[in-house]
């Protein structure tokens, strides 16, 4: 097993979009995760976290130094009041990239898997930035309709949205399980073995310690410019020892 990132999570650097959406709010694409909890560690600027879930609609101020996280089912939107930058810690590395994150597009798009894929896809090259903002704007339009329905007292609006999301991602459950079993579950199994060994007075993992790094990958994310770190494919995991003239690779 390669050196796993802690807990089978992933980490990325997010610089929230600085342009206004159709509702006049500066920020990212509202979206929801189906099986993964997400955390924001705010490292710069200020803004708000807009959320919609079974408890209602909330607007929470966030600023540098804040840590906030939200579980599956919480529709969330990062809003910038100026240079908002966060480090995103994501449960279940590999699953959000495989479709665990669903944007709040209008209902007619959510109802059609092909239409959703087309609306969510981004081109490569010079057109990616404009397409990412157009995608954001489409998600905001759907979010405003959904939010306003919930605020107006429609008891079924959120349930209808969750049904659409479930239908979109259910066909990928087997693929997601394979990813999860090879990453998060494997990390948990390793800890289980280590605890059994420790109870028997052994700790063989100590002699097999390694250091790993992850390559950065710049992209347009749902909420802004994103630098992902490829924690699923670490590099530099070879063992090193420090000699008189510095580190030596073994």
XYZ file of C-alpha atoms in Angstrom, residues 54-240:
187
model
C -33.595 19.884 6.096
C -33.174 22.459 8.874
C -33.704 25.386 6.475
C -31.684 28.097 4.768
C -28.717 29.725 6.551
C -26.124 32.413 5.797
C -23.038 32.005 7.992
C -20.189 34.566 8.027
C -16.708 33.089 7.544
C -13.276 34.687 7.783
C -9.623 33.745 8.019
C -9.096 31.347 10.912
C -12.551 29.746 10.730
C -13.112 26.028 10.272
C -16.538 24.787 9.196
C -17.679 21.456 7.792
C -20.909 20.051 6.434
C -22.207 16.542 5.891
C -23.864 14.946 2.837
C -27.161 16.550 1.915
C -26.157 20.116 2.803
C -26.425 22.295 -0.300
C -23.667 24.865 0.063
C -22.372 27.941 -1.700
C -19.156 29.832 -0.963
C -19.684 33.604 -1.115
C -16.769 36.047 -1.192
C -16.728 39.492 0.415
C -13.128 39.946 -0.641
C -10.276 37.580 -1.516
C -11.899 34.555 0.131
C -9.444 31.648 0.104
C -9.895 28.305 1.804
C -8.269 24.924 2.106
C -10.847 22.277 1.345
C -10.550 18.960 3.181
C -12.741 16.376 1.494
C -13.784 12.991 2.816
C -13.531 9.987 0.489
C -10.766 11.084 -1.886
C -11.700 10.185 -5.433
C -15.478 10.169 -4.990
C -16.202 13.913 -5.366
C -14.222 13.863 -8.613
C -16.259 10.830 -9.724
C -19.621 12.584 -9.402
C -20.358 12.732 -5.660
C -20.738 16.522 -6.031
C -23.989 17.490 -7.774
C -24.767 21.081 -8.733
C -28.184 22.656 -8.236
C -29.071 23.000 -11.903
C -32.717 23.680 -12.823
C -34.994 20.692 -12.338
C -35.377 19.892 -16.044
C -31.603 19.385 -16.275
C -31.390 17.312 -13.090
C -34.153 15.079 -14.464
C -32.043 14.092 -17.510
C -28.682 12.397 -16.877
C -27.313 13.312 -20.311
C -28.393 16.924 -19.939
C -26.759 17.081 -16.522
C -23.459 15.665 -17.814
C -23.439 18.156 -20.677
C -24.152 21.100 -18.361
C -21.519 20.016 -15.818
C -18.716 19.327 -18.293
C -15.989 21.897 -18.901
C -13.910 22.258 -22.067
C -10.149 22.384 -21.954
C -8.126 25.376 -23.008
C -8.949 29.056 -23.172
C -12.720 28.568 -22.989
C -12.659 26.780 -19.625
C -12.957 29.916 -17.484
C -15.998 31.307 -19.284
C -17.641 27.870 -19.280
C -17.014 27.471 -15.531
C -18.767 30.770 -14.825
C -21.677 29.863 -17.131
C -21.991 26.563 -15.250
C -21.943 28.478 -11.947
C -24.675 30.807 -13.170
C -26.856 27.874 -14.213
C -26.438 26.265 -10.793
C -27.324 29.555 -9.078
C -30.525 29.868 -11.105
C -31.612 26.413 -9.969
C -30.526 27.123 -6.391
C -32.572 30.342 -6.175
C -35.716 28.529 -7.313
C -35.139 25.712 -4.813
C -34.257 28.056 -1.942
C -37.282 30.266 -2.567
C -39.584 27.227 -2.671
C -38.254 26.052 0.703
C -38.567 29.548 2.195
C -42.139 29.745 0.868
C -43.003 26.618 2.815
C -43.044 23.979 0.078
C -42.548 20.822 2.167
C -41.565 18.673 -0.804
C -39.127 20.926 -2.666
C -35.972 19.605 -0.997
C -37.162 15.991 -1.182
C -37.722 16.354 -4.925
C -34.195 17.701 -5.332
C -32.716 14.830 -3.297
C -34.648 12.332 -5.441
C -33.156 13.854 -8.586
C -29.652 13.682 -7.116
C -30.093 10.070 -6.043
C -31.264 9.036 -9.506
C -28.245 10.711 -11.083
C -25.615 9.004 -8.945
C -27.132 5.617 -8.028
C -25.810 3.917 -11.198
C -22.250 4.694 -10.047
C -22.541 3.071 -6.619
C -20.529 -0.047 -7.546
C -17.742 2.063 -9.087
C -17.657 4.300 -6.015
C -17.473 1.303 -3.708
C -14.413 0.014 -5.550
C -12.707 3.406 -5.180
C -13.643 3.671 -1.508
C -12.568 0.105 -0.724
C -9.124 0.717 -2.238
C -8.575 3.984 -0.375
C -10.573 4.943 2.734
C -11.481 1.400 3.726
C -7.906 0.225 3.208
C -6.636 2.994 5.489
C -9.115 1.940 8.179
C -8.143 -1.719 7.804
C -4.471 -0.805 8.201
C -5.210 0.981 11.483
C -7.241 -2.014 12.668
C -4.258 -4.301 12.046
C -1.880 -1.861 13.738
C -4.035 -1.743 16.868
C -4.176 -5.553 16.997
C -0.383 -5.670 16.628
C 0.072 -3.062 19.349
C -2.117 -5.022 21.737
C 0.263 -7.939 21.168
C 3.302 -5.748 21.830
C 4.297 -5.245 18.202
C 4.491 -2.155 15.957
C 5.984 -3.274 12.622
C 4.694 -0.161 10.835
C 7.271 1.992 12.627
C 10.134 0.416 10.702
C 8.331 1.001 7.428
C 7.718 4.755 7.759
C 7.872 6.819 4.580
C 7.397 10.420 3.442
C 5.170 11.277 0.469
C 4.228 14.387 -1.481
C 1.401 15.165 -3.898
C 1.572 16.988 -7.214
C -0.583 20.124 -7.570
C -3.166 20.248 -10.358
C -4.691 23.623 -11.241
C -8.276 23.656 -12.471
C -11.561 25.515 -12.476
C -13.613 24.085 -9.611
C -17.270 24.491 -8.754
C -16.613 27.403 -6.385
C -13.513 29.027 -7.879
C -9.975 28.480 -9.079
C -8.791 25.244 -7.536
C -5.406 23.703 -6.894
C -5.940 20.023 -6.239
C -3.251 17.850 -4.698
C -3.180 14.334 -6.087
C -3.211 12.447 -2.787
C -4.384 9.255 -4.495
C -1.108 9.040 -6.431
C 1.631 10.265 -4.059
C 5.224 10.542 -5.149
C 8.531 10.639 -3.319
C 7.447 7.796 -1.044
C 10.837 6.110 -1.117
C 12.566 5.799 2.223
C 15.208 8.422 3.028
